[in-house]
Structures are given as structure tokens and as C-alpha cells.
PDB file of C-alpha atoms and ligand atoms in Angstrom:
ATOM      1  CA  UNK A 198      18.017  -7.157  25.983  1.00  0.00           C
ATOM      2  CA  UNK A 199      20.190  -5.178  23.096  1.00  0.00           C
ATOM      3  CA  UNK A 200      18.326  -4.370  20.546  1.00  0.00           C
ATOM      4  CA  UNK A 201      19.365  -6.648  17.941  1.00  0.00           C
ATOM      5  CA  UNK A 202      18.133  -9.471  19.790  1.00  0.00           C
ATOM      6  CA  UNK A 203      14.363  -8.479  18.875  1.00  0.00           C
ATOM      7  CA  UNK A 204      13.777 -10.053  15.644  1.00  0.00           C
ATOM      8  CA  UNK A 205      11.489  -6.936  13.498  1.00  0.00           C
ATOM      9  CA  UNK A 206      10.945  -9.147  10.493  1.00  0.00           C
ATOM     10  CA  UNK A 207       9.532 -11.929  13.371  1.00  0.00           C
ATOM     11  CA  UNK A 208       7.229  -9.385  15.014  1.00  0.00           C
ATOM     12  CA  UNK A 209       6.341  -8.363  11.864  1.00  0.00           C
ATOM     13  CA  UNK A 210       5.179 -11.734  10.868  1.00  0.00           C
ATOM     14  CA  UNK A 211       3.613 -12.280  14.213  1.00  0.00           C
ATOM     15  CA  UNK A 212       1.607  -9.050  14.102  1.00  0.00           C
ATOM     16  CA  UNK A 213      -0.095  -9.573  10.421  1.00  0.00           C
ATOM     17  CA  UNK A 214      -0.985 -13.377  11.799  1.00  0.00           C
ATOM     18  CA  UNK A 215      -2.713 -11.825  15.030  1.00  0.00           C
ATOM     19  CA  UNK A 216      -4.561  -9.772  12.637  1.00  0.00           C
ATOM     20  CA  UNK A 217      -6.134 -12.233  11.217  1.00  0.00           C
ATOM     21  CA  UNK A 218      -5.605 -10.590   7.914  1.00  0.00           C
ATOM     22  CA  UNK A 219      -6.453 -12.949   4.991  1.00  0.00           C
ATOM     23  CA  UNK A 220      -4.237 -12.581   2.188  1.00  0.00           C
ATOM     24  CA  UNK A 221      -6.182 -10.664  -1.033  1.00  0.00           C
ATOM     25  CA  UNK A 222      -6.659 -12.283  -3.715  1.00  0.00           C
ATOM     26  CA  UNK A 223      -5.832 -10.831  -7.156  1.00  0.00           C
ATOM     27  CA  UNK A 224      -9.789 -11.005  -7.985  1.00  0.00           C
ATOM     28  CA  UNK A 225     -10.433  -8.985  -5.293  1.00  0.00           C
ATOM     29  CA  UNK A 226      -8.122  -5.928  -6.732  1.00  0.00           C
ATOM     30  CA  UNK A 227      -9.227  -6.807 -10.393  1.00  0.00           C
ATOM     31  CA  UNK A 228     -12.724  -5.192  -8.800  1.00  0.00           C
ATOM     32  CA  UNK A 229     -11.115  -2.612  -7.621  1.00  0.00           C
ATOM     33  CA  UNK A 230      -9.282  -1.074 -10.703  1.00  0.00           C
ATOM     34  CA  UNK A 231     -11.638   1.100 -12.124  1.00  0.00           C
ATOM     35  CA  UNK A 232     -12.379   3.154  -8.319  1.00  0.00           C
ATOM     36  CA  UNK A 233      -9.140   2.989  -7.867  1.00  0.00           C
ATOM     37  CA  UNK A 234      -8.199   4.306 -11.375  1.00  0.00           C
ATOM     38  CA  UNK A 235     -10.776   7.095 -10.892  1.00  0.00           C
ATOM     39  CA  UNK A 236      -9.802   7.857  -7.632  1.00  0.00           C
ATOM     40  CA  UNK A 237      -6.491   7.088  -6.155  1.00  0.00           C
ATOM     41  CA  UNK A 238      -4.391   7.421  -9.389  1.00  0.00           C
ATOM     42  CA  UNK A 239      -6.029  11.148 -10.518  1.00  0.00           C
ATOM     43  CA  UNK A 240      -2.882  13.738 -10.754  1.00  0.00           C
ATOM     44  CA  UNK A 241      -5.131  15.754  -8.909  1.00  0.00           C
ATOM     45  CA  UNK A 242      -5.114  13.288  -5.936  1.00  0.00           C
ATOM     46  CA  UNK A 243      -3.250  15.022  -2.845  1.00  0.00           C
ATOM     47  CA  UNK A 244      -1.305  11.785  -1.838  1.00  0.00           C
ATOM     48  CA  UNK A 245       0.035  11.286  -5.313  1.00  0.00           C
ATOM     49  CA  UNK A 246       1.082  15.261  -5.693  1.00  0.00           C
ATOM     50  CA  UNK A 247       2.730  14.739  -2.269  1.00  0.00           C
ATOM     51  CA  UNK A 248       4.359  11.761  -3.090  1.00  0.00           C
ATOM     52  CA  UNK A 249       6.006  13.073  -6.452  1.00  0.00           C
ATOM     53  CA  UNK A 250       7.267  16.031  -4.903  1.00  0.00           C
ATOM     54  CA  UNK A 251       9.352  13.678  -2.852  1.00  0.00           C
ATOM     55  CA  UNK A 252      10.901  11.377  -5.130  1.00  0.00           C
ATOM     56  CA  UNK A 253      14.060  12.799  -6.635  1.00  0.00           C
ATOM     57  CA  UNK A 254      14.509  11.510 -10.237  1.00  0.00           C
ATOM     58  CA  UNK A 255      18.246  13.470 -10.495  1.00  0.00           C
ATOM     59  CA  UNK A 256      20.052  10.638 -12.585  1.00  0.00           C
ATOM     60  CA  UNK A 257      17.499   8.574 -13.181  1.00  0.00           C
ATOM     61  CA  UNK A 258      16.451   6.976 -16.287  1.00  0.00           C
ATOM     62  CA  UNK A 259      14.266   3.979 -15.316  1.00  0.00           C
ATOM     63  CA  UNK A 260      11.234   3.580 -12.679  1.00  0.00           C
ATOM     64  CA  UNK A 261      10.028  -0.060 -11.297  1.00  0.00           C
ATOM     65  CA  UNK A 262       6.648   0.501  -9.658  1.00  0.00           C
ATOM     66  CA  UNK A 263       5.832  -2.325  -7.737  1.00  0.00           C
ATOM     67  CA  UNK A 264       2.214  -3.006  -6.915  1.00  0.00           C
ATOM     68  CA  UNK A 265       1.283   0.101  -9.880  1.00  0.00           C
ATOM     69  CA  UNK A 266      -2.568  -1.031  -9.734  1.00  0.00           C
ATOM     70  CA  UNK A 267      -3.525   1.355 -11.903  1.00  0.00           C
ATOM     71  CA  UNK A 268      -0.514   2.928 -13.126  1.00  0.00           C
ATOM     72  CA  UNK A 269      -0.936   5.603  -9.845  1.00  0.00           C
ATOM     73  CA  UNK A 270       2.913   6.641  -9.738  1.00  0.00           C
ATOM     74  CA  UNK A 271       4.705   4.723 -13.048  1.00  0.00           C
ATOM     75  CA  UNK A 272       2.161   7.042 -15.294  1.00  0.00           C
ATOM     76  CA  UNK A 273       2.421  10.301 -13.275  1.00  0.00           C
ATOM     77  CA  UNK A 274       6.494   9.908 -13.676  1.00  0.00           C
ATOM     78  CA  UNK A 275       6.586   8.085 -17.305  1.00  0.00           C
ATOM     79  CA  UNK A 276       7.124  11.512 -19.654  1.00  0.00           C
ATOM     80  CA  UNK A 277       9.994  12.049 -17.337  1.00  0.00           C
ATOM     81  CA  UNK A 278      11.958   8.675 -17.601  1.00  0.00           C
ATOM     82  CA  UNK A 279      12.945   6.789 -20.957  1.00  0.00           C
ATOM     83  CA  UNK A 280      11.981   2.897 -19.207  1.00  0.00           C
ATOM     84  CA  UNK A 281       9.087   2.487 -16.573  1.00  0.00           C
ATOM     85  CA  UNK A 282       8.003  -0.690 -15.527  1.00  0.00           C
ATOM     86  CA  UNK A 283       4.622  -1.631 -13.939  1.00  0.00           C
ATOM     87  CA  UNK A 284       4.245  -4.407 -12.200  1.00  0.00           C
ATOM     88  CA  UNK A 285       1.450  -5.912 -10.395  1.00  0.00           C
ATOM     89  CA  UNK A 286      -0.158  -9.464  -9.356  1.00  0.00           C
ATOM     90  CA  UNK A 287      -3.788  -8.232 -10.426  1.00  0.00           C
ATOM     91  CA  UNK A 288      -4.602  -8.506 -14.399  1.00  0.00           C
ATOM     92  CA  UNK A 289      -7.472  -6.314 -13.673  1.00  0.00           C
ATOM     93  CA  UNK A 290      -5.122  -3.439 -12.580  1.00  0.00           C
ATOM     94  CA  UNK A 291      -2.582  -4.135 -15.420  1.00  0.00           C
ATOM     95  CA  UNK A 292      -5.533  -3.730 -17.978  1.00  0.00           C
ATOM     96  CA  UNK A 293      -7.003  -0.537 -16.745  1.00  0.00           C
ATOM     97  CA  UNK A 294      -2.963   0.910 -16.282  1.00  0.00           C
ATOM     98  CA  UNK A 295      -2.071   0.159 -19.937  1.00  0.00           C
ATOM     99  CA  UNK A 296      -5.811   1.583 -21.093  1.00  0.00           C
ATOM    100  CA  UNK A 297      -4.785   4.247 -19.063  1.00  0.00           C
ATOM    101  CA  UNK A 298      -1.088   4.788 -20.561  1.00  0.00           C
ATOM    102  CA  UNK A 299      -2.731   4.378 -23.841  1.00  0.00           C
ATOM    103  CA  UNK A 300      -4.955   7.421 -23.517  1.00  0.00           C
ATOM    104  CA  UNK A 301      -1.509   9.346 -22.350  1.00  0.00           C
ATOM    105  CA  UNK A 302       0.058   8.763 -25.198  1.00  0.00           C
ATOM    106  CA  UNK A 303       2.767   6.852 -22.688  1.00  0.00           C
ATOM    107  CA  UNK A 304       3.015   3.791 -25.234  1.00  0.00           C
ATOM    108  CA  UNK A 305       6.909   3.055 -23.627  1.00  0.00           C
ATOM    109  CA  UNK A 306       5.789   2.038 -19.754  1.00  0.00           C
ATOM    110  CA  UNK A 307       5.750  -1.989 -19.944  1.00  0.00           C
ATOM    111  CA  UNK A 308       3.492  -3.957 -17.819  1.00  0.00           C
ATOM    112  CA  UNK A 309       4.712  -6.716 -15.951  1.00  0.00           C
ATOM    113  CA  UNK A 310       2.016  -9.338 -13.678  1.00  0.00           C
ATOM    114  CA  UNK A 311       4.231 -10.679 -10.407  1.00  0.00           C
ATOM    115  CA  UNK A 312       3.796 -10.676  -7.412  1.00  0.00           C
ATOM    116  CA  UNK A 313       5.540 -10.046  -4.485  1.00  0.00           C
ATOM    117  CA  UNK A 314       6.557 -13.779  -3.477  1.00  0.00           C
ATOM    118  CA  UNK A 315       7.288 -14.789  -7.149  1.00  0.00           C
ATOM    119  CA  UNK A 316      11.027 -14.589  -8.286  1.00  0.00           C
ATOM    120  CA  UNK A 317      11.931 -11.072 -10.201  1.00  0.00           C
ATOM    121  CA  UNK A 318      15.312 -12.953 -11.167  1.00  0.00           C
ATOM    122  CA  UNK A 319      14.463 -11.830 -14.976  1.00  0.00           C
ATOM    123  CA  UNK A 320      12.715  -8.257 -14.098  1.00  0.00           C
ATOM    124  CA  UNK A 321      14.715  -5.265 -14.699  1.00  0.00           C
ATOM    125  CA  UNK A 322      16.967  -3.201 -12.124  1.00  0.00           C
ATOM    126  CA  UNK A 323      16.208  -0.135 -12.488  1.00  0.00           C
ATOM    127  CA  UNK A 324      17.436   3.294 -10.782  1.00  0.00           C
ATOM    128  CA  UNK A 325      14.670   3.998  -8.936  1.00  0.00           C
ATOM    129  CA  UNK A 326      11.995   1.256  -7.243  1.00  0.00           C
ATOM    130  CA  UNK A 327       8.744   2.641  -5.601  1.00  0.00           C
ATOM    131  CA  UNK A 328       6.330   0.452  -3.728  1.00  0.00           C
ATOM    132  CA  UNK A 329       3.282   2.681  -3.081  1.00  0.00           C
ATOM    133  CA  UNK A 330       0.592   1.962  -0.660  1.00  0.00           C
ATOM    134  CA  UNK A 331       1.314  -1.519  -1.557  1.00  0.00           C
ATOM    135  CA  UNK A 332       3.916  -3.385   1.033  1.00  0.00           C
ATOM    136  CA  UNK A 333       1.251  -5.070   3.080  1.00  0.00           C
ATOM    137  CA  UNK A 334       3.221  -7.961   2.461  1.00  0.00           C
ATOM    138  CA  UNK A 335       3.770 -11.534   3.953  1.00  0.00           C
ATOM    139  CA  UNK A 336       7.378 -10.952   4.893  1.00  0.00           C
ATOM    140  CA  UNK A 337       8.453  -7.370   4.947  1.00  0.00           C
ATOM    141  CA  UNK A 338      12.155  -8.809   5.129  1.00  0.00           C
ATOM    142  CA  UNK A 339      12.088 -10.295   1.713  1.00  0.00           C
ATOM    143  CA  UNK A 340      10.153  -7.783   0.415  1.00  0.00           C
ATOM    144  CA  UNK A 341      12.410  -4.406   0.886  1.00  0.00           C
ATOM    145  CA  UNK A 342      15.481  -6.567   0.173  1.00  0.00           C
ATOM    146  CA  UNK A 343      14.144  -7.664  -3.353  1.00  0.00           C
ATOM    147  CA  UNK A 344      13.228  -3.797  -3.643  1.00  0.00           C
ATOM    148  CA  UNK A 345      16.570  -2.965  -2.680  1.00  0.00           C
ATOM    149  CA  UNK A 346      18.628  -5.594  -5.133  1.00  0.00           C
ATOM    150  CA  UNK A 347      15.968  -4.434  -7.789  1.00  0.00           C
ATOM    151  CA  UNK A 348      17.357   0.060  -7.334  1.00  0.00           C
ATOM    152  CA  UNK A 349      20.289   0.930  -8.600  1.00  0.00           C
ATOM    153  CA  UNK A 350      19.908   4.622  -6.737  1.00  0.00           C
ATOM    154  CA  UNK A 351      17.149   4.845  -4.084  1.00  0.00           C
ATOM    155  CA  UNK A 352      13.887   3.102  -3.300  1.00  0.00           C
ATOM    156  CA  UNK A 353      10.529   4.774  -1.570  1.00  0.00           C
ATOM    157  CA  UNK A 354       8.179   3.125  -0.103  1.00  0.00           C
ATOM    158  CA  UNK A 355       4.740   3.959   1.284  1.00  0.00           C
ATOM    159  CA  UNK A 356       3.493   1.893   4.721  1.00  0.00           C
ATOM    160  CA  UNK A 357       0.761   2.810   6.551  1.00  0.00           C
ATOM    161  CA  UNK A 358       0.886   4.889   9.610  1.00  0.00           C
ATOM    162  CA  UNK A 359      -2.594   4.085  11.506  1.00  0.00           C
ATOM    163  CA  UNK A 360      -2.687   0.540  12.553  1.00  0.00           C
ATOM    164  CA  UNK A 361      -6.404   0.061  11.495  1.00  0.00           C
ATOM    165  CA  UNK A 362      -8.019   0.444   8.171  1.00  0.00           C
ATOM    166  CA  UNK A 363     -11.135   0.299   9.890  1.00  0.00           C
ATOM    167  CA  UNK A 364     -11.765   2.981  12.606  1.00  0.00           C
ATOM    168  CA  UNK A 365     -11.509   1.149  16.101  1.00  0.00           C
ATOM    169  CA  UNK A 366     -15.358   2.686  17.010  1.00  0.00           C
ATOM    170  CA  UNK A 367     -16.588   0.865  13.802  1.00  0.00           C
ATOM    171  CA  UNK A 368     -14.917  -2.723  14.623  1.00  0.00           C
ATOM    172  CA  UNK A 369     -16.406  -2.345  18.036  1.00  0.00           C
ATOM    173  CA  UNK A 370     -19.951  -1.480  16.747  1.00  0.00           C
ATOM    174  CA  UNK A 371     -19.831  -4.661  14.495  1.00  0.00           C
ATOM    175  CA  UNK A 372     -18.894  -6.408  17.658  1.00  0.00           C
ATOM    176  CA  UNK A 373     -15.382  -7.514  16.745  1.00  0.00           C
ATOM    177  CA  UNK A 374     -12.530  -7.255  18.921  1.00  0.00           C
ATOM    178  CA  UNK A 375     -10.107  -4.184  17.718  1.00  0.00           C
ATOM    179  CA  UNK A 376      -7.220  -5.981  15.656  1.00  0.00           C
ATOM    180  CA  UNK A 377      -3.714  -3.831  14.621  1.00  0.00           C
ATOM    181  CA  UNK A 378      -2.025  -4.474  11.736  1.00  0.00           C
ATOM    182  CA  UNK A 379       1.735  -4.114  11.717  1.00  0.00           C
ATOM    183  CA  UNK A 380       2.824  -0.017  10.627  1.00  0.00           C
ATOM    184  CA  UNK A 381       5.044   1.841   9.136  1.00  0.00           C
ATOM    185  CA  UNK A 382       7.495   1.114  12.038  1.00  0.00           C
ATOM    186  CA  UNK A 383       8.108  -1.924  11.770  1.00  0.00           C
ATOM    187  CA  UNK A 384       9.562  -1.776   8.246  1.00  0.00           C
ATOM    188  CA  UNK A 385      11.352   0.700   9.219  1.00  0.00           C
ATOM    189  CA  UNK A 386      13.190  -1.258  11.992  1.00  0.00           C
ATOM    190  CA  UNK A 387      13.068  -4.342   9.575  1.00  0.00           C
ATOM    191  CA  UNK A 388      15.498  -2.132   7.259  1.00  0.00           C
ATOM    192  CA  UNK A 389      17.843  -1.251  10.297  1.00  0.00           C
ATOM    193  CA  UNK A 390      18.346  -4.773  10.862  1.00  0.00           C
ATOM    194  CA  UNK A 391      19.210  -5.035   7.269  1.00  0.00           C
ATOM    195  CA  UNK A 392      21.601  -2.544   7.324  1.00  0.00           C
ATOM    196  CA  UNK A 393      19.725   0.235   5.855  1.00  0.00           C
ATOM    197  CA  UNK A 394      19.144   3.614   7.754  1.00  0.00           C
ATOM    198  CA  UNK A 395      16.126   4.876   6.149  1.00  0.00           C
ATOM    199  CA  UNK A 396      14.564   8.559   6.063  1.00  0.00           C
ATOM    200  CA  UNK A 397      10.566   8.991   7.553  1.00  0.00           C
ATOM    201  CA  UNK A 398       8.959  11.396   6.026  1.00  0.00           C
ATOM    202  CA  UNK A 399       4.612  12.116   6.166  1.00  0.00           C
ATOM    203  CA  UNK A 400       2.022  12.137   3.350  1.00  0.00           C
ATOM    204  CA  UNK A 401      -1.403  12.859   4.219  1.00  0.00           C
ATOM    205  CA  UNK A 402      -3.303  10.404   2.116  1.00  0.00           C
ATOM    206  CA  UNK A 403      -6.714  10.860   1.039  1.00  0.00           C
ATOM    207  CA  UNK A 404      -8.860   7.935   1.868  1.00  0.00           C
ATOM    208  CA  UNK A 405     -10.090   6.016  -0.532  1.00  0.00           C
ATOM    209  CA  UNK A 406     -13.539   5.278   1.295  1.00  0.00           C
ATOM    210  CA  UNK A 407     -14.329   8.264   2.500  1.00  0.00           C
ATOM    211  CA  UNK A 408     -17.572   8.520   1.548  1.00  0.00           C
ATOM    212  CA  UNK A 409     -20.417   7.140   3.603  1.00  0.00           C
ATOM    213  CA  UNK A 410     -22.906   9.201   2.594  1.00  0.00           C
ATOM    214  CA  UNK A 411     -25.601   5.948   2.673  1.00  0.00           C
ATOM    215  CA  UNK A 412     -25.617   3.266   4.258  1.00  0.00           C
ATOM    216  CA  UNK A 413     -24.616   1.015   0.853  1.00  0.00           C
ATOM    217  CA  UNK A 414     -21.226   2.783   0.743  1.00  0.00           C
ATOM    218  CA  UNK A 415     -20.852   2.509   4.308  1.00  0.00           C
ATOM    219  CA  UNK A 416     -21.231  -1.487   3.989  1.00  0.00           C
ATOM    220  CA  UNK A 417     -18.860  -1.818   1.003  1.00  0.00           C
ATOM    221  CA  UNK A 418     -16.372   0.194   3.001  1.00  0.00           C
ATOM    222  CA  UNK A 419     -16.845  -1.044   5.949  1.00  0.00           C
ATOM    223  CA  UNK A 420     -16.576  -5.514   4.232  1.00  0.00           C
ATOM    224  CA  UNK A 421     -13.433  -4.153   1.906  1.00  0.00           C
ATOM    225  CA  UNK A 422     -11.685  -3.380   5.249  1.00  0.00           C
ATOM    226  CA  UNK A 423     -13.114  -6.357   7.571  1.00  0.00           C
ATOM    227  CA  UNK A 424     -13.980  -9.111   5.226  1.00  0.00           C
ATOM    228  CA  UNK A 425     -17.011 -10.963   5.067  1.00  0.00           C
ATOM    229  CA  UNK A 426     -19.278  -9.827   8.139  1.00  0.00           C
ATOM    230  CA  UNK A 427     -21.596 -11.914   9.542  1.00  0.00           C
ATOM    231  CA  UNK A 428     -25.839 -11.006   9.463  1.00  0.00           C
ATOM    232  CA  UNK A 429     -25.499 -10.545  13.059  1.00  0.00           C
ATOM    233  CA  UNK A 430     -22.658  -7.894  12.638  1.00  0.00           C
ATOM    234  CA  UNK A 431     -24.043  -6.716   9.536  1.00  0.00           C
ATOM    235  CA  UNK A 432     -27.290  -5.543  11.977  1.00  0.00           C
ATOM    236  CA  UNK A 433     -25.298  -4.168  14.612  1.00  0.00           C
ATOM    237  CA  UNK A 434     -23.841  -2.042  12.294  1.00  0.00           C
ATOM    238  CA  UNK A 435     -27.189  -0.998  10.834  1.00  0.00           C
ATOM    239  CA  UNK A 436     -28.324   0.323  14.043  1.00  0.00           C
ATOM    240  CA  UNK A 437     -25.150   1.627  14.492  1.00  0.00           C
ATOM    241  CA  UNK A 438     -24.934   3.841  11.544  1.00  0.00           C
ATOM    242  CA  UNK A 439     -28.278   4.744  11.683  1.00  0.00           C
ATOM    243  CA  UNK A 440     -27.488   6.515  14.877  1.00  0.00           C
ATOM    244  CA  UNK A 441     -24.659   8.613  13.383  1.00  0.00           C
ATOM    245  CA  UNK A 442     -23.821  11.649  11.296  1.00  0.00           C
ATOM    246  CA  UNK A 443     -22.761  10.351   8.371  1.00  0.00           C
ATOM    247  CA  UNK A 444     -20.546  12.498   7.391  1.00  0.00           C
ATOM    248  CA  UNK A 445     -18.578  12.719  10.424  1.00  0.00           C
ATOM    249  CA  UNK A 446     -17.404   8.848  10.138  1.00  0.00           C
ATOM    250  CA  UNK A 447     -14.029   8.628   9.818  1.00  0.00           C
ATOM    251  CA  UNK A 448     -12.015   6.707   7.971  1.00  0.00           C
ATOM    252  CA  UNK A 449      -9.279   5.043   9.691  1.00  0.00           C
ATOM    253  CA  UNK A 450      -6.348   5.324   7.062  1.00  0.00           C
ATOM    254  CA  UNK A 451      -5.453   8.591   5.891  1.00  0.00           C
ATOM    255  CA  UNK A 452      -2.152   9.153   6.734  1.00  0.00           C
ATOM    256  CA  UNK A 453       0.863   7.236   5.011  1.00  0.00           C
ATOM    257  CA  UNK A 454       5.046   7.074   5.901  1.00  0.00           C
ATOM    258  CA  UNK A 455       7.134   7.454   3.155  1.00  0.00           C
ATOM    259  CA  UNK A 456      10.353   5.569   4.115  1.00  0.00           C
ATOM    260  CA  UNK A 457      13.485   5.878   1.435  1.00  0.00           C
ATOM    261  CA  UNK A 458      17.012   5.192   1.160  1.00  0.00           C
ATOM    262  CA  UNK A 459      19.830   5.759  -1.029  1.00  0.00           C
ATOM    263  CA  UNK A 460      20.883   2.416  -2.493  1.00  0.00           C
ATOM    264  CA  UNK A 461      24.575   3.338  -3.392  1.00  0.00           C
ATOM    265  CA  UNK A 462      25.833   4.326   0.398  1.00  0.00           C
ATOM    266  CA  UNK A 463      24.028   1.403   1.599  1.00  0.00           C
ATOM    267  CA  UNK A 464      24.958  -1.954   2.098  1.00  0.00           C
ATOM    268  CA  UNK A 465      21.993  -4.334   2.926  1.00  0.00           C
ATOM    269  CA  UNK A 466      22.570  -7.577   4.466  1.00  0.00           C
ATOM    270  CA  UNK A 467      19.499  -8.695   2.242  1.00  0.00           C
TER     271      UNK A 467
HETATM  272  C1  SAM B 523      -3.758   0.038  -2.725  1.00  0.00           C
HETATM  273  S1  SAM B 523      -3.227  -0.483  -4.326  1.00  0.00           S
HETATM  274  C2  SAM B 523      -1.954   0.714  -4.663  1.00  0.00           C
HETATM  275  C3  SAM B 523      -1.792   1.011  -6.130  1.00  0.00           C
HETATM  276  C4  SAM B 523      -0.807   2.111  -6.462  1.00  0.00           C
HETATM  277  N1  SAM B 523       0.563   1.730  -6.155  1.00  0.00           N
HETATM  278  C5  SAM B 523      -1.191   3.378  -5.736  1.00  0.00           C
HETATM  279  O1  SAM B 523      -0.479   3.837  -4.845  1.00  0.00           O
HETATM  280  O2  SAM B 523      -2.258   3.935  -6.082  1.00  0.00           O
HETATM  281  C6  SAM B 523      -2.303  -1.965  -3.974  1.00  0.00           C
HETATM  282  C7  SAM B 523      -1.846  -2.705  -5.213  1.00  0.00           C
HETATM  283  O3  SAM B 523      -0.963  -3.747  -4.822  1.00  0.00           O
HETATM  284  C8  SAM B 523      -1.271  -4.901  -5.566  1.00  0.00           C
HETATM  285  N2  SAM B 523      -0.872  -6.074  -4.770  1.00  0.00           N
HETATM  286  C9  SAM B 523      -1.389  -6.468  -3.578  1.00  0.00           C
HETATM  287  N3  SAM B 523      -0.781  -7.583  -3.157  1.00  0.00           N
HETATM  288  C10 SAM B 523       0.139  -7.893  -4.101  1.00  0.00           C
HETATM  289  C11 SAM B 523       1.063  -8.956  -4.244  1.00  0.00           C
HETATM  290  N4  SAM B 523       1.192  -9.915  -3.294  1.00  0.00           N
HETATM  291  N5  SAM B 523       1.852  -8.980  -5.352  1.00  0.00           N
HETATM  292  C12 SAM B 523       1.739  -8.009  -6.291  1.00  0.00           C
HETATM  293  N6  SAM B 523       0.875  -6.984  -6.224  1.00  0.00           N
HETATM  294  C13 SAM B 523       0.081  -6.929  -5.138  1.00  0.00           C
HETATM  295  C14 SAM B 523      -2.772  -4.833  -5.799  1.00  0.00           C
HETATM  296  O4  SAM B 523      -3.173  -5.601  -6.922  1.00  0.00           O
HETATM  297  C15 SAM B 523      -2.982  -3.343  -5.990  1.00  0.00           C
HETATM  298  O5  SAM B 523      -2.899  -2.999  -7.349  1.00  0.00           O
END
């Protein structure tokens, strides 16, 4: 078989629908903006420093940060670029972002709600286009291509590198058969198809659900990763947790890919 018979974006497709992974709904995220805020989107956060030390802003004078949430990487860069744009499907996460640039004094980043399978026909290009822990998307073809038409000079974007948000012991204790969810490789091979010959490079992310010091926090982790969980699973997971060190339950996710490209010396077949 040569290699350009295997069809990426396909697997792609065909991993996300094994998973099993139901789509989240903007409500869901509008929950999640002020943790997230507090947590992810800190300049003190390791995964953001490590991510900023990576993008290269030489010539740039406009940001498009797709799925911002919060405002994580279009507030950290925003005193260093004269245009930013935000732009996000969740309301909830556009409201805390432009509270948020408000308090910075960053009254010039603009706030767009889209989402990923709307038309950005009328958004912006701008020089540089980040997608940050955000590109759990439907179809991974569409998606870095509209990324790519959107740059002008390069485009990062974060995927995740484990395959599980939820640590393979824990899906087995709630008695659910270990599900993957398509990685970092196959946008990666997605982009080669399209022409694009990306650079890899590492961040190692904090978790966001780290803690489980009780048993609460434990649940709320453990139903943001897994859905709604059945009573039945909900008490196998009791006596599971009961029977473990809290604080040596680990989360599944920590690790992230950063893959970029240079948009100029590329030519994508889109
Ligand atoms: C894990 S957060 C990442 C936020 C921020 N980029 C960061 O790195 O901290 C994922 C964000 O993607 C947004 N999102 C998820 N699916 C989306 C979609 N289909 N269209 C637009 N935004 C989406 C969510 O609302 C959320 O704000």
C-alpha cells in the first residue's frame, strides 16, 4: 500500500466516531470559563509560558486565536500585537475573556463567537493563527485548512498527545471499555496529505483536573472526561477510589504537541 492511499482525515473521522465522543455543547464550556480562567489561562501556568516561548511573533502584527476560551493565549500576546482576535463558539468564555482584557487594560483584542464548522468567510486573516488545546474537532481536514487560509505567516496548533483524557485504570474501574481518541498524529499526517510538512515540538501541560483530593472533585473530573455515568458506574468508582491514594491518581492528559508551519513556503492543497 503507498502511503497516500491511507486516507488520515478518514481515520481521523473514524477514530473520534469509535470514541464515542459526543460533541460539547457550548453550555457545557460556558460552565467552564471561570476554572478555566483561573486556572488554565494564569501567565503563571507552565503550558502557557511554554507555549509563548515557542511562537515567534518576528513580523507579526495580528493574532487569530481560535477556540481563546478565556482569552488563554490572545491576552498573554495582546500588548505585543496592534490587532488580536478571539474567537470562540462559547458566550460564556467570550464574556469572562473580554472581563478579563478589560482588567488588562487590553481594550483593542476583539471578540468574535464562531465556531469551527461555521464559515469565517468575513473573519480576518491575520499573520499568525493559534488553535490551543482546542482542535478536537469534527474534521481535522477542514479545520487546519481554514487555519491555514486564515495565517498569512505561520499557524501553531496544540493536539493532544495521550489518547485518553481519562486514565485507562479509571475507565476500567467504572467498568467501561478503554476508548482512544484520535492524537496529535493524526493531524499531523492530515497536514502531510495537505501538503504541509509541519514541525513537532512537546509542551508539558498542566492538567486541568488534577486535583482529586475528595471524592467530589474526583466525580466532576472523572463525568467532564466520560460523560454522564451511570449509578452503577458511579458505585464502582466509589469503591474504587476509596481504595486509593488520592493523590497519586493521575490524570491522563498532561502532555500536549505543538505542531506549526510556515504559511509562506507552503502550499496546502486545502
Ligand atoms: C480547552 S479550552 C482551550 C482554551 C484556550 N485556547 C486555552 O488553551 O486555554 C477549548 C475551547 O475551545 C472552544 N471550542 C470547543 N469546540 C469548539 C467549536 N466547535 N467551535 C469553537 N470553539 C470551540 C471551547 O468553548 C473552549 O473555550
Amino acid at each position: 500500500m503507498l502511503i497516500d492511499d491511507i486516507d488520515f482525515a478518514g481515520l481521523y473521522r473514524q477514530q473520534l466516531k469509535l470514541a464515542n465522543r459526543s460533541e460539547k455543547t457550548p453550555d457545557r464550556w460556558d460552565r467552564r470559563a471561570e476554572r478555566m480562567a483561573d486556572r488554565c489561562a494564569s501567565p503563571a501556568d507552565g503550558y502557557l509560558q511554554q507555549l509563548l516561548e515557542k511562537i515567534d511573533l518576528q513580523e507579526a502584527r495580528s493574532l487569530f486565536d481560535m477556540g481563546c476560551g478565556p482569552g488563554t493565549v490572545a491576552l498573554a500576546l495582546a500588548d505585543r500585537l496592534p490587532a488580536v482576535y478571539g474567537v470562540d463558539y462559547s458566550q460564556g468564555m467570550l464574556e469572562v475573556a473580554a472581563r478579563r482584557a478589560g482588567q488588562m487594560g487590553a481594550g483593542h483584542v476583539q471578540w468574535i463567537r464562531r465556531a469551527w464548522d461555521e464559515s469565517w468567510d468575513d473573519l480576518p486573516r491575520c499573520d499568525i493563527a493559534v488553535a490551543s488545546r482546542s482542535t478536537l474537532v469534527s474534521d481535522m481536514r477542514e479545520a487546519m485548512s481554514k487555519l491555514n487560509r486564515q495565517a498569512r505567516l505561520r499557524v501553531y496548533t496544540t493536539h493532544l498527545v495521550s489518547t485518553t483524557f481519562i486514565s485507562p485504570a479509571i475507565q476500567r474501574a467504572a467498568g467501561r471499555p478503554v476508548i482512544e481518541l484520535p492524537n496529535y498524529i493524526y493531524a499531523l499526517n492530515v497536514l502531510y496529505q495537505m501538503g504541509i510538512h509541519a514541525h513537532v515540538d512537546f509542551i508539558r501541560g498542566n492538567s486541568c483536573q488534577r486535583d482529586n483530593s475528595s471524592w467530589e472533585r474526583f466525580e466532576q473530573n472523572v463525568r467532564w472526561g466520560l460523560g454522564d455515568i451511570s449509578e452503577e458506574e458511579r458505585q464502582r468508582l466509589y469503591h474504587w477510589y476509596q481504595q486509593q491514594d488520592a493523590s497519586r491518581i493521575a490524570p491522563a492528559t498532561r502532555d500536549w504537541a505543538l505542531i506549526w508551519w510556515n504559511c509562506k513556503d507552503e502550499e496546502a492543497e486545502g
